[in-house]
CSV table of C-alpha atoms in Angstrom, one decimal:
chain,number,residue,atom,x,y,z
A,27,UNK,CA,6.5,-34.5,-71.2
A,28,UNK,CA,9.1,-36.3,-69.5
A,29,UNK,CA,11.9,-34.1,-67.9
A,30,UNK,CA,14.2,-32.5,-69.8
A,31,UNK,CA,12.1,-32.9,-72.8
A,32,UNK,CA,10.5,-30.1,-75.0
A,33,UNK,CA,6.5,-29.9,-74.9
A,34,UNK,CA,5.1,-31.8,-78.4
A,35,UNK,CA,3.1,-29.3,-80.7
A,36,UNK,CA,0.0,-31.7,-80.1
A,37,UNK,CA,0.0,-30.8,-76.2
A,38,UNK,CA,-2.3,-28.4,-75.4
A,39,UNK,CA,-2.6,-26.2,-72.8
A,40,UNK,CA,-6.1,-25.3,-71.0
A,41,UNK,CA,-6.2,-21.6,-69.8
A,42,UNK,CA,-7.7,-20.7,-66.7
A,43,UNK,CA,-10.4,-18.2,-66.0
A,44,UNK,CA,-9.7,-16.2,-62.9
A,45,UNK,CA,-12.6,-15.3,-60.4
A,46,UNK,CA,-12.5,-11.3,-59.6
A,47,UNK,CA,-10.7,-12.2,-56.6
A,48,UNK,CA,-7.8,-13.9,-58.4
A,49,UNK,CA,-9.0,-18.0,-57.5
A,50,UNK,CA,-8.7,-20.0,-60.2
A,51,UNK,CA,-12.3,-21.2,-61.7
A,52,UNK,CA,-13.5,-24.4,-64.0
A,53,UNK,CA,-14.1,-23.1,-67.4
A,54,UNK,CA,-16.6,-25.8,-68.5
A,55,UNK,CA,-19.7,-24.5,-69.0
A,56,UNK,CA,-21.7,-26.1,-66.0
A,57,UNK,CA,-25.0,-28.5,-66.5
A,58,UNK,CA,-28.0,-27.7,-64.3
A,59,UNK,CA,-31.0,-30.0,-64.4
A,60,UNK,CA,-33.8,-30.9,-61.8
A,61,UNK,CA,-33.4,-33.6,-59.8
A,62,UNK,CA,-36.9,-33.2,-58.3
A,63,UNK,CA,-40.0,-30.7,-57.6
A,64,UNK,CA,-41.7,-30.9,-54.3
A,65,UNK,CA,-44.4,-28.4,-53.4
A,66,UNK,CA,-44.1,-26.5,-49.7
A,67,UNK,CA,-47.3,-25.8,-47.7
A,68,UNK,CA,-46.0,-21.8,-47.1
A,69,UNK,CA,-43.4,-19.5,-48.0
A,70,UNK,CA,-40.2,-20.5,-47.9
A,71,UNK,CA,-37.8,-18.0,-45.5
A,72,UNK,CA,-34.3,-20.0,-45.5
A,73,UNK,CA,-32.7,-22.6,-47.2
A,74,UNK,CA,-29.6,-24.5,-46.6
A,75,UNK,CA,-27.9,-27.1,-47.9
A,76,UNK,CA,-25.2,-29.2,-45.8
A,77,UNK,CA,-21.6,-29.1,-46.9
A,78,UNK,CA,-21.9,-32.9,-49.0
A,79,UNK,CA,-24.9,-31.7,-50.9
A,80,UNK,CA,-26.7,-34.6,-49.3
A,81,UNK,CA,-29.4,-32.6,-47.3
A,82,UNK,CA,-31.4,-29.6,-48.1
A,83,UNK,CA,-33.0,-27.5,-44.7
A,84,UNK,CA,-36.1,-25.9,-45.4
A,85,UNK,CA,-37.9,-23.1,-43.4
A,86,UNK,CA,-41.1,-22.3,-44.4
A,87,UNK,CA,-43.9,-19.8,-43.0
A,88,UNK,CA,-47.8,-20.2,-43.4
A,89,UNK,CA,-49.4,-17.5,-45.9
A,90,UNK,CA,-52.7,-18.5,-47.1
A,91,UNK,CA,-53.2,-15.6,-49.2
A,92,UNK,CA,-50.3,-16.9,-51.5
A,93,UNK,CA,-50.5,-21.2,-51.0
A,94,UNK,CA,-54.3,-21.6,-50.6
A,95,UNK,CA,-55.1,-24.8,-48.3
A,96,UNK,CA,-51.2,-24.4,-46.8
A,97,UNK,CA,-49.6,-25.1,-43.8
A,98,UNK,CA,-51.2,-23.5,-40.5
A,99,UNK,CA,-47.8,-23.5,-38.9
A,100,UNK,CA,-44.3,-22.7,-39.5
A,101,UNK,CA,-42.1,-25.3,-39.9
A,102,UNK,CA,-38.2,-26.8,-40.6
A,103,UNK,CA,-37.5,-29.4,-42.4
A,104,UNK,CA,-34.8,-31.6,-44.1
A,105,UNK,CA,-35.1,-33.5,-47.4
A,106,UNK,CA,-32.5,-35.5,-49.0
A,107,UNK,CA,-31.2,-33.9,-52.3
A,108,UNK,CA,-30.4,-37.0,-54.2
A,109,UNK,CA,-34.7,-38.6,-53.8
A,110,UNK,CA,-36.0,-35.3,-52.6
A,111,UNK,CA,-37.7,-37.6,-49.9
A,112,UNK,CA,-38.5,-35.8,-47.2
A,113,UNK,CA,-36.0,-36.8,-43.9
A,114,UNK,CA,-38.4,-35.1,-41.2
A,115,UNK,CA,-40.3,-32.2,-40.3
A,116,UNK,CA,-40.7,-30.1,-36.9
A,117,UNK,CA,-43.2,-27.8,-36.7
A,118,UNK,CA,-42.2,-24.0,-34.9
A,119,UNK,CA,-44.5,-21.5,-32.9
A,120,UNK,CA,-43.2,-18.7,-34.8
A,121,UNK,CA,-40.8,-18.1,-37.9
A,122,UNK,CA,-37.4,-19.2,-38.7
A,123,UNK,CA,-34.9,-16.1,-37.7
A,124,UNK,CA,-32.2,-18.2,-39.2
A,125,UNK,CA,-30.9,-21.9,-39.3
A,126,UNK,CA,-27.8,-23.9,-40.3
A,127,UNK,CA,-26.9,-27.5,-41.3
A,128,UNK,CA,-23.7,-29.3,-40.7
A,129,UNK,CA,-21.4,-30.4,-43.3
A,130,UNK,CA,-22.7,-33.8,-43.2
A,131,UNK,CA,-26.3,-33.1,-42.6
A,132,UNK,CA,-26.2,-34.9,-39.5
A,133,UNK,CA,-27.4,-31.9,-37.4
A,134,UNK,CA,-29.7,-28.9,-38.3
A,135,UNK,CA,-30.1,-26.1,-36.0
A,136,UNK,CA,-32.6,-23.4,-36.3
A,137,UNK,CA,-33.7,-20.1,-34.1
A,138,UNK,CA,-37.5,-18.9,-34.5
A,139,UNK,CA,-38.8,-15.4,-33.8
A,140,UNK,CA,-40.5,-17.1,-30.4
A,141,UNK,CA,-36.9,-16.7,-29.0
A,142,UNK,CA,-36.1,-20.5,-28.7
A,143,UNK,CA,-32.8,-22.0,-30.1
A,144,UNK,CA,-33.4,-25.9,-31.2
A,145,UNK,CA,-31.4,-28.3,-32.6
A,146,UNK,CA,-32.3,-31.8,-34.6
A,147,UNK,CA,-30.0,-35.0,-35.6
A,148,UNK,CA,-30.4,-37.1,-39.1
A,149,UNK,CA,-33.5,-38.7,-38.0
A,150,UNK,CA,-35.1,-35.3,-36.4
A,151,UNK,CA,-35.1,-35.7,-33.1
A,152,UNK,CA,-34.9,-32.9,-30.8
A,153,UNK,CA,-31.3,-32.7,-29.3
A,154,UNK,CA,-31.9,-30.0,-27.3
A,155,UNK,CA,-33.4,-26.8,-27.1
A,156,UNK,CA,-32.9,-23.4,-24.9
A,157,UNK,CA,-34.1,-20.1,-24.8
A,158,UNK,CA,-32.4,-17.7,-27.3
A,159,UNK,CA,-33.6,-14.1,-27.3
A,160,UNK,CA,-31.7,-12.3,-30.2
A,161,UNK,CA,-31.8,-8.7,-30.9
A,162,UNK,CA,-30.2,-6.9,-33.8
A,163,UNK,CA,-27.6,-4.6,-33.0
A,164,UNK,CA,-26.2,-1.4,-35.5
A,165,UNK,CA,-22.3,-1.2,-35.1
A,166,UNK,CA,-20.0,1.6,-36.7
């Protein structure tokens, strides 16, 4: 309505839904349907997905047990979410300890349980890499 005017009985007025922690949330019920399927030679141990939505990071570890003629190696990758094409790959000595993407997907970082700290651009090659010996610690 225009200032100074009443509301007309047709306007209507959408309530919001609060989140336990007070932020407001969209009360549409939300649509989820595949965009695509793509098998993984292993077990997957992370996933992230960049900031856009435009790239997916996917750790995965060798178990031949579970994925019979899988992957020998561990491995990161990135696959774009909108084709599900696969970006690039980089195989690992050992297990992802944990991974990030950045909010463009331009660069993917990931730390294995061989102690080395790597990180990839878009196209997946190697920016640089360093040692990176992490241990857990218990604080109070």
């Amino acid at each position: 309505p225009a200032p100074g005017s009443a509301p007309s009985a047709e306007a209507r007025v959408e309530s919001t839904i609060l989140h336990p922690l007070g932020l407001p949330m969209d009360p549409r019920p939300a649509r989820i349907e595949p965009l695509w399927r793509k098998p993984m030679p292993g077990l997957i141990g992370d996933l992230s997905l960049s900031l856009d939505g435009s790239t997916a990071l996917v750790a995965t570890s060798p178990n031949r047990e579970l994925v019979p003629g899988g992957a020998t190696r561990p491995a990161v990758s990135a696959w774009s979410t909108g084709s599900g094409k696969l970006l690039w790959k980089k195989l690992l000595p050992a297990p992802v300890k944990a991974q990030g993407i950045s909010a463009d997907g331009g660069i993917a970082v990931a730390a294995n349980y061989d102690d080395e700290l790597a990180a990839w651009n878009e196209k997946g090659r190697e920016l640089w890499q360093v040692p990176a010996m992490c241990e857990p610690h218990v604080m109070e």
